[in-house]
Amino acid sequence: MTFTKNDDGYLLWLAYEGCKTAFSQSYGDYIKEVAIVGESALLDSVASECSRALASLVGPDVPLQRLSSSSAYNTSVPSLLIGRFDDIAAMLPCFTRTALPAKDGFRIVSGKADACGRTIIIAGSTDSGTLYGVFSFLRILQRGEDISTLDVTDSPACPVRMLDHWDNLDGSIERGYAGKTLWKWGELPDRVDSRYTDYARAMASIGLNATVLNNVNTQPQILTTEYLRKVRAIADVFRSWGLVTYLSVNFGSPRFIGDLTTSDPCDPAVIKWWKDKTAEVYSLIPDFGGFLVKADSEGQPGPFAYGRSHADGANMLAEALAPFGGRVIWRAFVYGHGENDRAKKAYANFMPHDGEFRANVAVQVKNGAIDFQPREPVHPLFGAMRKTDVYMEFQIAQEYLGQGNHLVYLAPMWKEILDFDTHADGPGSTVNKYLAGIAAVSNTGNYANWCGSLFHPMNWYAFGRLCWNSSLSSEEIAREWILATWGNDPVTVETILDIMMRSWEACIDYMTPLCLHHIMKEGHHYGPDPAFDAGEREDWRCTYYHRADKKGLGFDRTRTGSAAVDQYYPPVADMFNDLKTCPEKYLLWFHHVPWNHILSTGKTLQDELVARYARGVAEAESMLQKWKTLESRIDHLRFRAVLDKLYIQVADAHEWHDVCVPYFMSFTR
Ligand code: GCV
């Protein structure tokens, strides 16, 4: 089965029309009419989504009724009843009250699971919970599953599930590979593009509830009244889909746009400027989320210039936001001074301040200690900062993983991080237990397909699903996305699944096997340049990271090297420190390994490296060949679009191999 209506990918995973399955023939027996109880903008979104989806998944004539909470009692019970848990429990005494879902959670029950006969009930703890419940139910229909006996109680694991856009006010996107920004600053606030609704809907459908609109390398103008009015127009759209708007702000704003001579966080005029500005923001956007800040990092202004700390800077903003319930998200991506190893700097800068941050400050930490590499060991700050809220920052944009061209399914990478046992409180202290929020740098742009290729939305989708529930398997998520995007032909599903599940390890092999890192070309970070030795700073040079010499390869972060291992809890530190126990997947991150060192495969490092580069190329070629087998099963346009990208990926994999193998082997002679 193929789709015809999602040719350009615009509909993402919400192309309901394409999901009719064998089972959907009988959905009409169960869903004869729908009633939505209650009134709110969120429930209006529920209604519009139901009309749209059920027309495709169930049939064209399913009547949909809106009931006010009070009128509901006198109405006969419909076959699909949707609303807030309390309203439904009051209306239907047969509805079990026992399992009230957690905040933003929902229950879906049908058949034997409750005593209400053939009624299917979707009940949210809040209106946004109801919306998430509806999308969850629609996924069940998209997967073609039996709906006669449903009993689902679900709620998000993490309260803040956020996409960070690195979008500039001139329309460009830093590390964006799918066109220009979605936000049309030039025509806002007078014209509000309908694509903002489509974006918010896509976000809600996968449980995401927060968006930072602009780049962390921030233009201060975002906080001018002119721009705040534009932001309000977007926030007004987002609100109906449960999406909270945040902004990145420039720490130097008081000086740049406030006519002050300083941005010192302890200066009374600066403090007042931020309080007034924050009050203005909330007068326009009452549910505004807060400020994301990149300070004293890569040239961005921050508190250091005034002899103040990260905590001083963050707390000053937090104080301005606190009366409105807003929060500061302060990034830990700093590597300016101190320490002999870039990987150690964030920990060294932030740990001394743990306990100093106000309650409405979160510190946002990249998944690894360098910068979104194909694979990095987990950042040592996770599980370590115990007195501060910590958010995870992933990158969906694939800056270092083939950008808009390479098909690389990232769920396995994110799970490796979220499931990593930090041992912070003994065994079982996995990273996901220490997160107050999860953010990711978006891969969206204004191309029709949103993310640069027909495959790249898989990572946006997977990110949302993992924020909601990180115990979902990568394969489960992949199957959902494939069914919703490519249809339910079993051969197509299994082939795409196989391609996706192999893609991350393939990319690691052809780019940075055994945890080599940051050997990409300078600036744009696309393609290999391991010999690059001329960066402005030492830690912008590729040779700084791989340290190849005639003895061996890799960065010695053991106790005889930079001792970065000791930023981890003891059992983990010891494991990484010892060449015998360090997982091979992280080998060259932690060790400078002799070329003739024997690995678990029985090969020397030298031979293993060559074998892995070759394996990466073979895997990329095999992904292409597998895709080709789908030619007769997928519409021509979409088949070709993916094929063209896979050809690029294979050519790039060859380039990586052909540059890196001779380069590294030149040291072994
Ligand atoms: C937004 C890396 C990227 C930069 C990015 C920075 C960050 O250095 O290359 O483009 O800047 O990370 O995360 O702040």
XYZ file of C-alpha atoms and ligand atoms in Angstrom:
683
model
C 0.000 0.000 0.000
C 1.310 3.426 -0.791
C 0.241 6.951 0.043
C -0.663 9.489 -2.515
C -1.386 12.458 -0.312
C 1.893 12.858 1.527
C 4.158 13.139 -1.510
C 6.081 16.110 -0.261
C 6.116 14.938 3.363
C 4.196 17.952 4.619
C 1.715 15.833 6.557
C 4.521 14.195 8.516
C 3.269 11.232 10.574
C -0.241 12.662 10.582
C -1.215 11.478 7.104
C -4.174 9.546 8.439
C -5.512 8.830 4.989
C -2.629 6.488 4.314
C -3.143 4.423 7.433
C -6.295 2.507 6.609
C -5.576 -1.019 7.581
C -7.371 -4.310 7.396
C -8.615 -3.648 10.904
C -9.917 -0.205 10.176
C -12.808 -1.736 8.266
C -14.384 -2.573 11.593
C -13.549 0.626 13.480
C -16.877 1.972 12.241
C -18.648 -0.722 14.298
C -17.155 0.740 17.446
C -17.076 4.425 16.702
C -20.505 5.555 15.570
C -20.551 8.990 17.133
C -18.156 11.120 19.169
C -18.856 13.524 21.990
C -16.354 15.912 23.488
C -17.260 17.234 26.928
C -16.118 20.669 28.009
C -15.078 23.928 26.440
C -11.591 25.267 25.949
C -9.229 26.119 23.147
C -7.437 22.822 23.765
C -10.684 20.916 23.420
C -11.352 22.801 20.176
C -8.079 21.337 18.960
C -9.239 17.917 20.133
C -12.412 18.342 18.100
C -10.636 19.454 14.951
C -8.142 16.597 15.202
C -10.926 14.057 15.720
C -12.889 15.280 12.727
C -9.854 15.176 10.532
C -8.520 11.817 11.696
C -11.721 9.867 12.107
C -12.907 10.826 8.627
C -9.867 8.966 7.299
C -9.412 6.213 9.842
C -13.026 5.319 10.577
C -15.308 6.736 7.915
C -16.618 9.981 6.500
C -19.838 10.252 8.490
C -18.946 9.976 12.152
C -21.002 12.698 13.862
C -19.125 14.793 16.400
C -20.940 16.547 19.200
C -19.648 19.173 21.660
C -21.207 19.024 25.127
C -20.823 21.475 27.945
C -19.903 19.859 31.241
C -23.373 20.475 32.655
C -25.453 19.432 29.644
C -23.537 16.184 29.394
C -25.558 14.442 32.111
C -28.742 14.471 30.082
C -27.257 13.110 26.915
C -27.201 9.529 25.794
C -23.729 8.092 25.999
C -21.892 8.113 22.667
C -19.604 5.354 21.470
C -16.527 7.575 21.798
C -16.535 9.956 24.735
C -13.719 12.424 25.258
C -13.079 14.946 28.020
C -11.520 15.668 31.346
C -11.426 12.825 33.801
C -13.603 14.637 36.355
C -16.292 15.553 33.848
C -16.476 12.030 32.541
C -16.491 10.424 35.960
C -19.362 12.723 36.982
C -21.275 11.894 33.831
C -20.683 8.158 33.876
C -20.783 6.572 37.328
C -19.636 3.353 35.718
C -16.313 4.955 34.853
C -13.652 3.792 37.264
C -12.365 6.677 39.324
C -9.508 4.804 40.880
C -6.748 5.449 38.407
C -6.696 9.209 37.979
C -3.797 9.780 35.597
C -0.896 12.060 36.572
C -0.563 15.618 35.268
C -1.024 15.805 31.524
C -1.812 12.104 31.534
C -4.877 10.264 30.343
C -6.870 7.058 30.480
C -8.262 5.252 27.474
C -10.711 2.465 28.240
C -13.150 0.414 26.261
C -15.120 -2.816 26.469
C -14.377 -5.017 29.433
C -11.893 -2.565 30.861
C -14.709 -0.486 32.238
C -18.333 -1.106 32.904
C -19.690 1.305 30.336
C -20.564 -1.166 27.633
C -19.271 -0.348 24.207
C -18.251 3.170 25.014
C -14.650 4.117 24.390
C -13.543 6.753 26.847
C -10.570 9.070 26.528
C -10.203 10.992 29.773
C -7.387 13.426 30.475
C -6.322 14.752 33.862
C -6.182 18.181 32.169
C -7.321 19.441 28.783
C -3.815 18.945 27.447
C -3.870 15.422 28.904
C -7.071 14.869 26.928
C -5.360 16.105 23.769
C -2.430 13.723 24.334
C -4.903 10.922 25.010
C -6.622 11.569 21.702
C -3.339 11.476 19.812
C -2.446 8.270 21.616
C -5.781 6.758 20.598
C -5.269 7.875 17.007
C -1.878 6.142 17.024
C -3.644 2.949 18.047
C -5.934 3.348 15.033
C -2.981 4.197 12.782
C -1.314 0.980 13.904
C -4.506 -0.879 13.098
C -4.840 -2.418 16.547
C -7.886 -3.917 18.217
C -9.856 -1.264 20.101
C -12.475 -3.493 21.654
C -10.680 -3.888 24.986
C -8.452 -0.944 25.663
C -7.098 -0.124 29.079
C -4.327 2.441 28.908
C -3.189 4.821 31.620
C -0.317 7.001 30.551
C 1.417 10.220 31.503
C 4.638 11.970 30.522
C 7.800 11.000 32.359
C 9.250 14.468 32.074
C 7.339 17.711 32.706
C 9.209 19.894 30.191
C 9.541 18.433 26.687
C 11.032 21.080 24.521
C 12.259 21.882 21.051
C 14.978 24.527 20.789
C 15.108 26.400 17.498
C 18.402 27.959 16.539
C 16.511 30.351 14.263
C 17.819 33.833 13.665
C 15.700 36.930 13.176
C 16.979 37.325 9.587
C 15.349 33.993 8.725
C 18.508 31.884 8.654
C 18.932 28.898 10.957
C 22.204 28.092 12.673
C 22.907 24.433 11.883
C 19.660 24.306 9.933
C 19.483 22.087 6.877
C 15.840 22.380 5.864
C 15.551 25.910 4.576
C 14.737 29.088 6.422
C 12.946 29.638 9.687
C 9.286 28.741 10.045
C 8.650 32.041 11.832
C 7.825 34.780 9.379
C 9.031 37.748 11.408
C 8.519 40.122 8.494
C 4.776 39.571 8.283
C 3.991 38.975 11.960
C 1.929 39.944 13.881
C -0.543 41.055 11.201
C -0.396 37.853 9.224
C -0.311 34.569 11.105
C 0.779 31.717 8.863
C -1.362 28.584 9.096
C 1.846 26.573 9.276
C 2.248 27.620 12.919
C -0.865 25.579 13.644
C 0.494 22.625 11.689
C 3.731 22.867 13.643
C 1.974 23.062 17.022
C -0.255 20.161 16.074
C 2.738 18.021 15.142
C 4.377 18.904 18.457
C 1.289 18.015 20.476
C 0.815 14.769 18.576
C 4.103 13.468 20.009
C 3.645 14.985 23.452
C 6.036 17.925 23.158
C 4.902 20.931 25.171
C 7.503 23.691 24.843
C 9.233 25.630 22.094
C 12.137 28.067 22.227
C 11.613 30.153 19.116
C 15.043 31.650 18.544
C 18.740 30.873 18.494
C 20.810 30.722 21.664
C 23.305 32.903 19.823
C 20.748 35.619 20.247
C 19.914 38.866 18.616
C 18.890 41.158 21.520
C 16.089 42.623 19.345
C 13.894 39.659 20.206
C 13.054 41.482 23.454
C 11.952 44.719 21.805
C 8.249 45.486 21.980
C 8.059 45.141 18.208
C 9.270 41.532 18.331
C 7.390 40.626 21.484
C 4.136 41.446 19.669
C 5.165 39.039 16.941
C 6.031 36.405 19.534
C 2.619 36.886 21.110
C 0.910 36.068 17.801
C 2.788 32.765 17.618
C 2.210 31.982 21.302
C -1.532 32.529 20.797
C -1.538 29.752 18.201
C 0.675 27.415 20.202
C -1.452 27.688 23.336
C -4.362 25.811 21.782
C -2.094 22.840 21.280
C -0.615 22.838 24.777
C 2.621 24.371 23.604
C 4.371 26.908 25.830
C 6.532 29.574 24.222
C 10.046 30.404 25.454
C 12.680 32.782 24.130
C 16.444 32.747 24.057
C 17.672 36.028 25.442
C 20.957 37.835 25.155
C 22.527 38.495 28.531
C 23.801 41.809 27.229
C 20.287 43.057 26.389
C 20.195 45.886 28.958
C 23.225 47.383 27.250
C 22.246 46.562 23.669
C 18.587 47.541 23.658
C 18.067 49.111 27.057
C 20.280 52.144 26.836
C 22.204 51.106 29.940
C 25.949 51.190 30.097
C 26.237 47.810 31.779
C 24.581 44.384 31.928
C 26.088 43.593 35.331
C 23.578 41.286 37.049
C 24.189 42.996 40.382
C 23.574 46.520 39.120
C 20.198 47.852 40.371
C 19.389 49.455 36.997
C 20.048 46.161 35.212
C 17.928 44.238 37.707
C 15.114 46.727 37.203
C 15.462 46.560 33.419
C 14.985 42.791 33.446
C 12.044 43.005 35.856
C 10.303 45.579 33.669
C 11.035 43.669 30.487
C 9.802 40.429 31.991
C 6.602 42.119 33.146
C 6.083 43.383 29.597
C 6.569 39.873 28.214
C 3.942 38.493 30.602
C 1.514 41.296 29.872
C 1.534 40.055 26.269
C 1.959 36.326 26.882
C 0.540 35.367 30.284
C 1.637 31.725 30.016
C 5.140 32.518 28.731
C 7.605 29.770 29.701
C 10.839 31.627 30.369
C 14.298 32.503 29.094
C 16.938 30.210 27.638
C 20.436 31.642 28.018
C 23.791 30.895 26.451
C 26.160 33.031 28.468
C 29.938 33.301 28.461
C 30.150 30.739 25.723
C 31.502 31.121 22.194
C 31.451 34.907 22.370
C 28.029 35.365 23.942
C 27.943 37.949 26.733
C 27.501 36.779 30.287
C 28.139 37.582 33.929
C 31.910 36.849 33.803
C 32.657 40.260 32.296
C 31.488 41.784 35.582
C 33.260 39.322 37.815
C 29.974 37.498 38.510
C 29.237 33.787 38.359
C 26.776 31.729 36.341
C 24.620 31.549 39.455
C 24.624 35.355 39.852
C 23.531 35.757 36.244
C 20.883 33.065 36.251
C 19.454 34.072 39.627
C 18.993 37.672 38.607
C 16.850 36.583 35.649
C 15.089 33.988 37.791
C 14.058 36.649 40.252
C 12.447 38.650 37.466
C 10.584 35.576 36.199
C 9.553 34.085 39.547
C 6.432 36.246 40.186
C 5.007 34.997 36.879
C 5.921 31.352 37.304
C 8.561 31.529 34.578
C 11.929 29.831 34.581
C 15.481 30.374 33.453
C 17.171 27.663 31.467
C 20.883 28.331 31.715
C 23.086 26.365 29.334
C 26.153 24.515 30.586
C 27.820 24.546 27.171
C 30.881 26.498 28.252
C 34.507 25.783 27.555
C 36.185 29.146 27.945
C 38.830 28.829 30.584
C 40.460 26.538 33.106
C 41.145 22.826 32.810
C 43.427 21.015 30.414
C 40.645 19.227 28.561
C 37.556 20.767 26.942
C 35.508 17.759 28.045
C 36.067 18.711 31.687
C 35.101 22.354 31.523
C 31.335 22.371 31.962
C 31.550 20.156 35.031
C 34.379 22.229 36.468
C 32.433 25.450 35.882
C 29.071 24.330 37.202
C 29.597 21.848 40.008
C 30.939 24.469 42.414
C 27.653 26.366 42.002
C 25.322 23.448 42.664
C 22.993 24.601 45.405
C 23.375 28.291 44.550
C 20.761 28.439 41.801
C 17.226 29.602 42.565
C 14.437 27.030 42.373
C 13.194 28.312 39.005
C 16.577 27.867 37.309
C 17.417 24.770 35.310
C 20.865 24.040 33.943
C 20.684 22.588 30.448
C 23.455 20.125 29.633
C 24.333 18.624 26.258
C 24.177 14.843 26.162
C 27.950 14.594 25.944
C 30.819 16.749 27.137
C 32.048 17.958 23.741
C 29.396 18.726 21.146
C 26.743 16.416 19.661
C 29.233 13.978 18.157
C 28.079 10.755 16.429
C 28.713 9.062 19.770
C 29.790 10.529 23.091
C 29.802 9.039 26.555
C 27.237 10.664 28.772
C 28.015 14.113 30.195
C 29.371 13.775 33.761
C 27.019 16.487 35.083
C 24.029 14.133 34.870
C 23.364 12.673 38.272
C 26.033 14.989 39.702
C 24.207 18.310 40.051
C 21.789 17.244 42.751
C 20.604 20.570 44.122
C 19.702 22.098 40.766
C 17.136 21.170 38.136
C 18.974 19.693 35.171
C 17.655 19.487 31.600
C 19.051 17.267 28.881
C 19.948 18.880 25.563
C 20.025 16.621 22.510
C 20.459 17.722 18.942
C 18.027 16.485 16.314
C 19.647 18.657 13.647
C 22.530 16.223 12.879
C 25.136 18.979 12.678
C 27.892 16.360 12.918
C 25.977 13.405 11.487
C 25.527 14.182 7.826
C 23.106 17.066 8.395
C 20.110 17.081 6.018
C 21.576 14.318 3.872
C 22.334 11.232 5.930
C 19.653 8.887 7.115
C 20.606 8.335 10.754
C 17.952 7.226 13.221
C 18.882 8.803 16.542
C 16.571 7.054 19.015
C 19.224 4.409 19.852
C 21.741 7.169 20.629
C 19.360 9.014 22.904
C 18.376 5.823 24.668
C 22.011 4.921 25.256
C 22.336 8.257 27.075
C 19.016 8.193 28.948
C 19.539 4.607 30.081
C 23.160 5.100 31.152
C 23.723 4.121 34.763
C 25.566 6.999 36.452
C 25.731 5.128 39.788
C 24.949 8.491 41.420
C 22.814 6.667 43.998
C 24.193 3.196 43.471
C 23.281 0.803 40.652
C 20.165 1.725 38.693
C 20.816 5.486 38.749
C 20.022 5.979 35.111
C 20.250 9.444 33.594
C 16.515 9.682 32.890
C 15.837 9.652 36.641
C 17.702 12.926 37.120
C 16.036 15.070 34.479
C 13.582 17.888 35.133
C 13.292 18.565 31.402
C 14.458 17.361 28.007
C 15.216 19.672 25.111
C 16.528 19.104 21.626
C 17.842 21.361 18.912
C 15.280 21.160 16.172
C 15.868 20.033 12.595
C 12.890 21.904 11.154
C 12.831 24.590 8.484
C 10.440 25.899 5.893
C 10.963 23.155 3.297
C 7.701 21.409 2.518
C 9.026 18.230 4.142
C 9.914 20.212 7.318
C 13.230 18.533 8.140
C 15.273 18.336 4.946
C 14.338 14.855 3.767
C 11.430 12.479 4.018
C 13.336 10.514 6.636
C 14.523 13.258 8.921
C 11.125 13.707 10.660
C 11.710 10.247 12.207
C 14.058 11.927 14.699
C 11.649 14.709 15.619
C 9.037 12.021 16.145
C 11.343 9.771 18.160
C 12.469 12.652 20.324
C 8.900 13.451 21.334
C 8.050 9.845 22.054
C 11.181 9.327 24.181
C 10.570 12.504 26.186
C 7.180 11.105 26.993
C 8.438 7.638 27.826
C 12.092 6.781 27.547
C 11.429 3.112 28.137
C 9.842 2.767 24.704
C 12.216 0.812 22.499
C 13.815 2.409 19.459
C 12.232 -0.288 17.371
C 8.743 0.321 18.748
C 9.024 4.026 17.977
C 10.426 3.327 14.540
C 7.512 1.022 13.741
C 4.996 3.649 14.772
C 6.655 6.273 12.628
C 6.996 3.973 9.627
C 3.355 2.895 9.746
C 2.190 6.481 10.031
C 4.498 7.730 7.284
C 5.039 4.903 4.821
C 1.965 2.711 5.246
C 1.504 -0.804 6.481
C 2.829 -3.012 3.696
C 4.819 -5.569 5.736
C 7.768 -5.711 3.348
C 8.043 -1.931 3.315
C 7.774 -1.721 7.092
C 10.391 -4.403 7.764
C 12.808 -3.052 5.160
C 12.627 0.511 6.435
C 12.895 -0.703 10.007
C 16.051 -2.600 9.167
C 17.555 0.450 7.451
C 16.715 2.718 10.372
C 17.928 0.382 13.091
C 21.337 -0.061 11.455
C 21.835 3.545 10.493
C 23.344 5.067 13.659
C 26.056 2.438 14.116
C 26.753 2.650 10.379
C 27.293 6.400 10.664
C 29.596 5.982 13.667
C 31.622 3.407 11.748
C 32.141 5.482 8.626
C 32.736 8.749 10.548
C 34.140 8.239 14.023
C 34.620 4.554 14.929
C 35.574 3.601 18.486
C 34.583 7.076 19.713
C 36.906 9.209 17.689
C 35.367 12.675 17.790
C 35.368 16.154 16.318
C 37.315 15.259 13.193
C 34.813 16.988 10.914
C 35.677 19.884 8.625
C 36.018 23.205 10.347
C 33.066 25.582 10.547
C 30.297 23.726 8.765
C 31.215 20.331 10.273
C 30.246 18.345 7.170
C 32.761 15.784 5.918
C 36.100 14.599 7.317
C 39.249 16.600 8.008
C 41.229 14.738 10.665
C 44.451 16.503 9.667
C 43.007 19.940 10.454
C 45.484 21.594 12.770
C 45.022 25.310 12.249
C 41.989 26.376 14.291
C 42.013 29.666 16.135
C 41.828 27.743 19.386
C 43.558 24.487 20.192
C 40.259 22.808 20.961
C 38.839 23.752 17.574
C 41.475 21.615 15.863
C 40.790 18.014 14.892
C 44.269 16.918 15.936
C 43.487 18.084 19.497
C 40.797 15.427 19.709
C 42.260 12.338 18.047
C 45.897 12.822 19.133
C 47.221 10.339 16.588
C 50.948 9.772 16.842
C 53.276 6.946 16.087
C 52.463 5.235 19.370
C 48.713 5.203 19.052
C 45.397 6.993 18.799
C 42.861 8.655 21.101
C 42.559 11.236 23.895
C 43.978 10.088 27.211
C 41.336 11.118 29.727
C 42.443 8.550 32.292
C 44.102 9.404 35.590
C 47.449 9.485 33.817
C 46.027 11.874 31.232
C 43.476 14.675 31.706
C 41.690 12.677 34.465
C 38.273 13.534 32.999
C 37.235 10.045 34.125
C 37.165 11.301 37.697
C 34.236 13.580 36.960
C 32.105 10.402 36.983
C 30.966 8.455 40.051
C 33.606 5.943 41.197
C 32.409 2.694 39.610
C 31.905 4.451 36.289
C 35.163 6.386 36.619
C 37.059 3.163 37.321
C 35.394 1.406 34.424
C 36.316 4.180 31.984
C 39.814 4.554 33.437
C 40.901 0.984 32.822
C 41.655 0.040 29.241
C 40.464 -3.483 30.015
C 37.023 -2.438 31.258
C 36.356 0.694 29.220
C 33.578 -0.210 26.758
C 35.151 -0.341 23.304
C 32.459 1.928 21.965
C 34.068 4.718 24.092
C 37.656 3.572 23.719
C 39.308 6.491 21.923
C 37.395 9.041 23.979
C 39.122 7.912 27.156
C 42.341 6.264 26.068
C 45.363 6.868 23.920
C 45.555 3.305 22.635
C 48.686 1.723 21.144
C 48.248 0.802 17.499
C 49.051 -2.833 18.249
C 46.621 -3.124 21.184
C 44.376 -6.151 20.670
C 40.631 -5.504 20.784
C 37.794 -7.899 21.575
C 37.579 -8.907 17.926
C 41.146 -10.231 18.110
C 42.333 -7.476 15.802
C 44.867 -4.767 16.579
C 43.566 -1.227 16.937
C 45.076 -0.453 13.566
C 43.247 -3.314 11.822
C 40.024 -2.778 13.742
C 39.899 0.870 12.759
C 40.312 -0.007 9.100
C 37.697 -2.753 9.405
C 35.195 -0.391 11.026
C 35.580 2.287 8.386
C 35.053 -0.405 5.743
C 32.042 -1.773 7.601
C 30.500 1.691 7.748
C 30.787 2.056 3.987
C 29.359 -1.429 3.443
C 26.433 -0.620 5.726
C 25.681 2.623 3.904
C 25.760 0.727 0.619
C 23.498 -1.936 2.033
C 21.003 0.729 3.191
C 20.901 2.024 -0.372
C 20.441 -1.465 -1.841
C 17.660 -2.229 0.591
C 15.872 0.955 -0.289
C 16.092 0.043 -3.976
C 14.123 -3.136 -3.308
C 11.150 -0.938 -2.361
C 10.849 0.716 -5.758
C 7.604 -0.987 -6.714
C 6.112 -0.498 -3.259
C 6.533 3.227 -2.792
C 5.254 6.062 -4.943
C 7.843 7.249 -7.416
C 8.320 10.766 -6.075
C 9.051 9.707 -2.547
C 11.099 6.713 -3.637
C 13.353 8.937 -5.770
C 13.692 11.648 -3.145
C 15.033 9.156 -0.604
C 17.171 7.374 -3.176
C 18.930 10.604 -4.108
C 19.812 11.266 -0.480
C 21.080 7.718 0.023
C 23.412 8.112 -2.957
C 24.865 11.168 -1.240
C 25.224 9.240 1.999
C 27.101 6.410 0.284
C 29.418 8.837 -1.507
C 30.075 10.646 1.785
C 30.760 7.367 3.587
C 33.366 6.563 0.928
C 34.901 9.989 1.399
C 35.153 9.483 5.149
C 36.805 6.132 4.585
C 39.157 7.388 1.897
C 40.291 10.383 3.923
C 40.490 8.853 7.384
C 42.011 5.447 6.734
C 45.159 6.663 4.910
C 45.485 9.581 7.316
C 45.435 7.465 10.471
C 47.451 4.671 8.905
C 50.192 7.162 8.058
C 50.986 7.258 11.793
C 51.370 3.517 12.134
C 54.369 3.101 9.899
C 24.371 27.711 18.627
C 28.255 24.196 18.590
C 27.684 24.628 17.274
C 27.232 26.077 17.323
C 26.237 26.223 18.471
C 26.912 25.775 19.767
C 25.959 25.802 20.942
O 29.472 24.835 18.828
O 28.613 24.412 16.256
O 26.649 26.404 16.102
O 25.769 27.531 18.587
O 27.361 24.461 19.619
O 25.423 24.765 21.250
O 25.789 26.845 21.524
